[in-house]
PDB file of C-alpha atoms in Angstrom:
ATOM      1  CA  UNK A   1      -6.241 -16.568   1.434  1.00  0.00           C
ATOM      2  CA  UNK A   2      -4.821 -13.502   3.145  1.00  0.00           C
ATOM      3  CA  UNK A   3      -3.520 -10.507   1.264  1.00  0.00           C
ATOM      4  CA  UNK A   4       0.236  -9.982   1.462  1.00  0.00           C
ATOM      5  CA  UNK A   5       1.296  -6.353   1.860  1.00  0.00           C
ATOM      6  CA  UNK A   6       4.602  -4.546   2.188  1.00  0.00           C
ATOM      7  CA  UNK A   7       4.677  -1.390   4.316  1.00  0.00           C
ATOM      8  CA  UNK A   8       7.622   0.905   3.539  1.00  0.00           C
ATOM      9  CA  UNK A   9       8.355   3.822   5.886  1.00  0.00           C
ATOM     10  CA  UNK A  10      11.499   4.949   7.675  1.00  0.00           C
ATOM     11  CA  UNK A  11       9.534   5.301  10.927  1.00  0.00           C
ATOM     12  CA  UNK A  12       8.848   2.032  12.762  1.00  0.00           C
ATOM     13  CA  UNK A  13       5.970   3.606  14.730  1.00  0.00           C
ATOM     14  CA  UNK A  14       4.378   4.800  11.464  1.00  0.00           C
ATOM     15  CA  UNK A  15       4.713   1.326   9.929  1.00  0.00           C
ATOM     16  CA  UNK A  16       2.879  -0.035  12.977  1.00  0.00           C
ATOM     17  CA  UNK A  17       0.148   2.624  12.664  1.00  0.00           C
ATOM     18  CA  UNK A  18      -0.315   1.847   8.964  1.00  0.00           C
ATOM     19  CA  UNK A  19      -0.577  -1.904   9.612  1.00  0.00           C
ATOM     20  CA  UNK A  20      -3.018  -1.380  12.485  1.00  0.00           C
ATOM     21  CA  UNK A  21      -5.113   0.976  10.349  1.00  0.00           C
ATOM     22  CA  UNK A  22      -5.217  -1.502   7.441  1.00  0.00           C
ATOM     23  CA  UNK A  23      -6.368  -4.234   9.819  1.00  0.00           C
ATOM     24  CA  UNK A  24      -9.033  -1.903  11.290  1.00  0.00           C
ATOM     25  CA  UNK A  25     -10.180  -1.123   7.743  1.00  0.00           C
ATOM     26  CA  UNK A  26     -11.257  -4.740   7.279  1.00  0.00           C
ATOM     27  CA  UNK A  27      -8.056  -6.418   6.157  1.00  0.00           C
ATOM     28  CA  UNK A  28      -7.413  -8.111   9.518  1.00  0.00           C
ATOM     29  CA  UNK A  29      -6.070 -11.287   7.958  1.00  0.00           C
ATOM     30  CA  UNK A  30      -3.394  -9.485   5.898  1.00  0.00           C
ATOM     31  CA  UNK A  31       0.201 -10.657   6.180  1.00  0.00           C
ATOM     32  CA  UNK A  32       2.750  -7.858   6.320  1.00  0.00           C
ATOM     33  CA  UNK A  33       6.378  -7.381   5.407  1.00  0.00           C
ATOM     34  CA  UNK A  34       8.162  -4.189   6.440  1.00  0.00           C
ATOM     35  CA  UNK A  35      10.998  -2.104   5.040  1.00  0.00           C
ATOM     36  CA  UNK A  36      12.471   1.200   6.198  1.00  0.00           C
ATOM     37  CA  UNK A  37      13.286   2.518   2.704  1.00  0.00           C
ATOM     38  CA  UNK A  38      12.896   1.742  -0.971  1.00  0.00           C
ATOM     39  CA  UNK A  39      16.157  -0.183  -1.219  1.00  0.00           C
ATOM     40  CA  UNK A  40      15.087  -2.573   1.558  1.00  0.00           C
ATOM     41  CA  UNK A  41      11.699  -2.917  -0.129  1.00  0.00           C
ATOM     42  CA  UNK A  42      13.308  -3.922  -3.428  1.00  0.00           C
ATOM     43  CA  UNK A  43      15.305  -6.600  -1.627  1.00  0.00           C
ATOM     44  CA  UNK A  44      12.123  -8.002  -0.051  1.00  0.00           C
ATOM     45  CA  UNK A  45       9.894  -8.058  -3.123  1.00  0.00           C
ATOM     46  CA  UNK A  46      11.952 -10.777  -4.753  1.00  0.00           C
ATOM     47  CA  UNK A  47      11.280 -13.122  -1.825  1.00  0.00           C
ATOM     48  CA  UNK A  48       7.520 -13.510  -2.234  1.00  0.00           C
ATOM     49  CA  UNK A  49       4.535 -12.249  -4.188  1.00  0.00           C
ATOM     50  CA  UNK A  50       2.841  -9.113  -2.863  1.00  0.00           C
ATOM     51  CA  UNK A  51      -0.697  -7.912  -3.396  1.00  0.00           C
ATOM     52  CA  UNK A  52       0.045  -4.316  -2.401  1.00  0.00           C
ATOM     53  CA  UNK A  53       2.901  -2.016  -1.388  1.00  0.00           C
ATOM     54  CA  UNK A  54       2.095   0.913   0.904  1.00  0.00           C
ATOM     55  CA  UNK A  55       4.957   3.394   0.917  1.00  0.00           C
ATOM     56  CA  UNK A  56       6.020   6.745   2.277  1.00  0.00           C
ATOM     57  CA  UNK A  57       7.758   9.229   0.001  1.00  0.00           C
ATOM     58  CA  UNK A  58      10.398  10.837   2.218  1.00  0.00           C
ATOM     59  CA  UNK A  59      12.886   8.143   3.274  1.00  0.00           C
ATOM     60  CA  UNK A  60      16.661   7.916   3.390  1.00  0.00           C
ATOM     61  CA  UNK A  61      18.700   5.888   0.901  1.00  0.00           C
ATOM     62  CA  UNK A  62      15.851   5.436  -1.619  1.00  0.00           C
ATOM     63  CA  UNK A  63      12.615   7.414  -1.432  1.00  0.00           C
ATOM     64  CA  UNK A  64       9.181   6.219  -2.494  1.00  0.00           C
ATOM     65  CA  UNK A  65       9.337   7.835  -5.926  1.00  0.00           C
ATOM     66  CA  UNK A  66      12.695   6.201  -6.688  1.00  0.00           C
ATOM     67  CA  UNK A  67      11.313   2.859  -5.495  1.00  0.00           C
ATOM     68  CA  UNK A  68       8.303   3.161  -7.831  1.00  0.00           C
ATOM     69  CA  UNK A  69      10.702   3.971 -10.703  1.00  0.00           C
ATOM     70  CA  UNK A  70      12.623   0.760  -9.963  1.00  0.00           C
ATOM     71  CA  UNK A  71       9.404  -1.279  -9.776  1.00  0.00           C
ATOM     72  CA  UNK A  72       8.374  -0.019 -13.222  1.00  0.00           C
ATOM     73  CA  UNK A  73      11.666  -1.265 -14.741  1.00  0.00           C
ATOM     74  CA  UNK A  74      10.763  -4.879 -13.895  1.00  0.00           C
ATOM     75  CA  UNK A  75       7.871  -6.623 -15.671  1.00  0.00           C
ATOM     76  CA  UNK A  76       6.779  -8.552 -12.553  1.00  0.00           C
ATOM     77  CA  UNK A  77       7.216  -5.716 -10.053  1.00  0.00           C
ATOM     78  CA  UNK A  78       5.445  -3.270 -12.365  1.00  0.00           C
ATOM     79  CA  UNK A  79       2.248  -5.251 -11.790  1.00  0.00           C
ATOM     80  CA  UNK A  80       2.273  -4.757  -8.015  1.00  0.00           C
ATOM     81  CA  UNK A  81       0.043  -1.824  -7.014  1.00  0.00           C
ATOM     82  CA  UNK A  82       1.684   0.871  -4.892  1.00  0.00           C
ATOM     83  CA  UNK A  83      -0.264   3.125  -2.529  1.00  0.00           C
ATOM     84  CA  UNK A  84       1.632   6.238  -1.424  1.00  0.00           C
ATOM     85  CA  UNK A  85       0.919   7.429   2.148  1.00  0.00           C
ATOM     86  CA  UNK A  86       2.882  10.596   2.909  1.00  0.00           C
ATOM     87  CA  UNK A  87       2.903  14.115   4.330  1.00  0.00           C
ATOM     88  CA  UNK A  88       3.645  15.449   0.826  1.00  0.00           C
ATOM     89  CA  UNK A  89       0.457  17.163  -0.229  1.00  0.00           C
ATOM     90  CA  UNK A  90       1.294  19.442  -3.127  1.00  0.00           C
ATOM     91  CA  UNK A  91      -0.716  18.888  -6.289  1.00  0.00           C
ATOM     92  CA  UNK A  92       2.536  18.545  -8.249  1.00  0.00           C
ATOM     93  CA  UNK A  93       3.748  15.677  -6.007  1.00  0.00           C
ATOM     94  CA  UNK A  94       0.400  13.899  -6.139  1.00  0.00           C
ATOM     95  CA  UNK A  95       0.362  14.140  -9.943  1.00  0.00           C
ATOM     96  CA  UNK A  96       3.985  12.953 -10.103  1.00  0.00           C
ATOM     97  CA  UNK A  97       3.199   9.879  -7.967  1.00  0.00           C
ATOM     98  CA  UNK A  98       0.218   8.994 -10.127  1.00  0.00           C
ATOM     99  CA  UNK A  99       2.106   9.596 -13.387  1.00  0.00           C
ATOM    100  CA  UNK A 100       4.881   7.311 -12.110  1.00  0.00           C
ATOM    101  CA  UNK A 101       2.314   4.569 -11.755  1.00  0.00           C
ATOM    102  CA  UNK A 102       1.199   4.749  -8.130  1.00  0.00           C
ATOM    103  CA  UNK A 103      -2.227   3.144  -7.750  1.00  0.00           C
ATOM    104  CA  UNK A 104      -3.303   5.726  -5.198  1.00  0.00           C
ATOM    105  CA  UNK A 105      -2.298   8.432  -2.773  1.00  0.00           C
ATOM    106  CA  UNK A 106      -3.230   9.288   0.830  1.00  0.00           C
ATOM    107  CA  UNK A 107      -2.015  12.301   2.795  1.00  0.00           C
ATOM    108  CA  UNK A 108      -0.985  11.832   6.426  1.00  0.00           C
ATOM    109  CA  UNK A 109      -2.698  11.991   8.829  1.00  0.00           C
ATOM    110  CA  UNK A 110      -5.272   9.520   7.565  1.00  0.00           C
ATOM    111  CA  UNK A 111      -8.250   7.573   8.832  1.00  0.00           C
ATOM    112  CA  UNK A 112      -9.127   3.872   8.530  1.00  0.00           C
ATOM    113  CA  UNK A 113     -11.934   4.931   6.188  1.00  0.00           C
ATOM    114  CA  UNK A 114      -9.474   6.632   3.812  1.00  0.00           C
ATOM    115  CA  UNK A 115      -7.191   3.580   3.848  1.00  0.00           C
ATOM    116  CA  UNK A 116     -10.155   1.262   3.271  1.00  0.00           C
ATOM    117  CA  UNK A 117     -11.505   3.352   0.391  1.00  0.00           C
ATOM    118  CA  UNK A 118      -8.163   3.347  -1.433  1.00  0.00           C
ATOM    119  CA  UNK A 119      -7.362  -0.319  -0.811  1.00  0.00           C
ATOM    120  CA  UNK A 120     -10.857  -1.457  -1.844  1.00  0.00           C
ATOM    121  CA  UNK A 121     -10.420   0.570  -5.049  1.00  0.00           C
ATOM    122  CA  UNK A 122      -7.130  -1.243  -5.678  1.00  0.00           C
ATOM    123  CA  UNK A 123      -7.745  -4.798  -4.382  1.00  0.00           C
ATOM    124  CA  UNK A 124     -11.495  -5.060  -3.943  1.00  0.00           C
ATOM    125  CA  UNK A 125     -13.407  -5.857  -0.770  1.00  0.00           C
ATOM    126  CA  UNK A 126     -11.510  -7.664   1.991  1.00  0.00           C
ATOM    127  CA  UNK A 127     -11.907 -11.459   1.983  1.00  0.00           C
ATOM    128  CA  UNK A 128     -15.057 -12.439   3.848  1.00  0.00           C
ATOM    129  CA  UNK A 129     -16.432  -8.874   3.714  1.00  0.00           C
ATOM    130  CA  UNK A 130     -19.336  -9.590   1.385  1.00  0.00           C
ATOM    131  CA  UNK A 131     -22.639  -8.545   2.849  1.00  0.00           C
ATOM    132  CA  UNK A 132     -25.291 -11.119   3.617  1.00  0.00           C
ATOM    133  CA  UNK A 133     -27.540  -9.310   1.165  1.00  0.00           C
ATOM    134  CA  UNK A 134     -24.935  -9.738  -1.571  1.00  0.00           C
ATOM    135  CA  UNK A 135     -24.519 -13.427  -0.680  1.00  0.00           C
ATOM    136  CA  UNK A 136     -28.272 -14.133  -0.851  1.00  0.00           C
ATOM    137  CA  UNK A 137     -28.054 -15.012  -4.525  1.00  0.00           C
ATOM    138  CA  UNK A 138     -25.428 -17.656  -3.759  1.00  0.00           C
ATOM    139  CA  UNK A 139     -27.595 -19.537  -1.222  1.00  0.00           C
ATOM    140  CA  UNK A 140     -29.071 -22.813  -2.452  1.00  0.00           C
TER     141      UNK A 140
END
């Protein structure tokens, strides 16, 4: 079963980069939804279950922080992990994101390794990524 992820960023090219980077990080079978701001994201989350939301902070209409606030008001949405990927790098902003309930934070620019590390911490290893050594105990 593929992970279902929502990528929220007001830049279409950045959404594409984030999706490509997530796939390169080992989540190649992930299904993606996209939104250009928090308000669009809120409209999409009611349509299907999500395993992860990856969002920017600075967006028009509703920024990432406001979107996280709205998620936390809903019992179902509050359970969806949110990873913030943004140019905002001040310690105060990072702490604010985490206090709001973000599951993690990555500063742009980022590498596939950084994305992988954060997503593995949130979701676990990608499906089918177990090592042969780790599977040895399961062989009959």
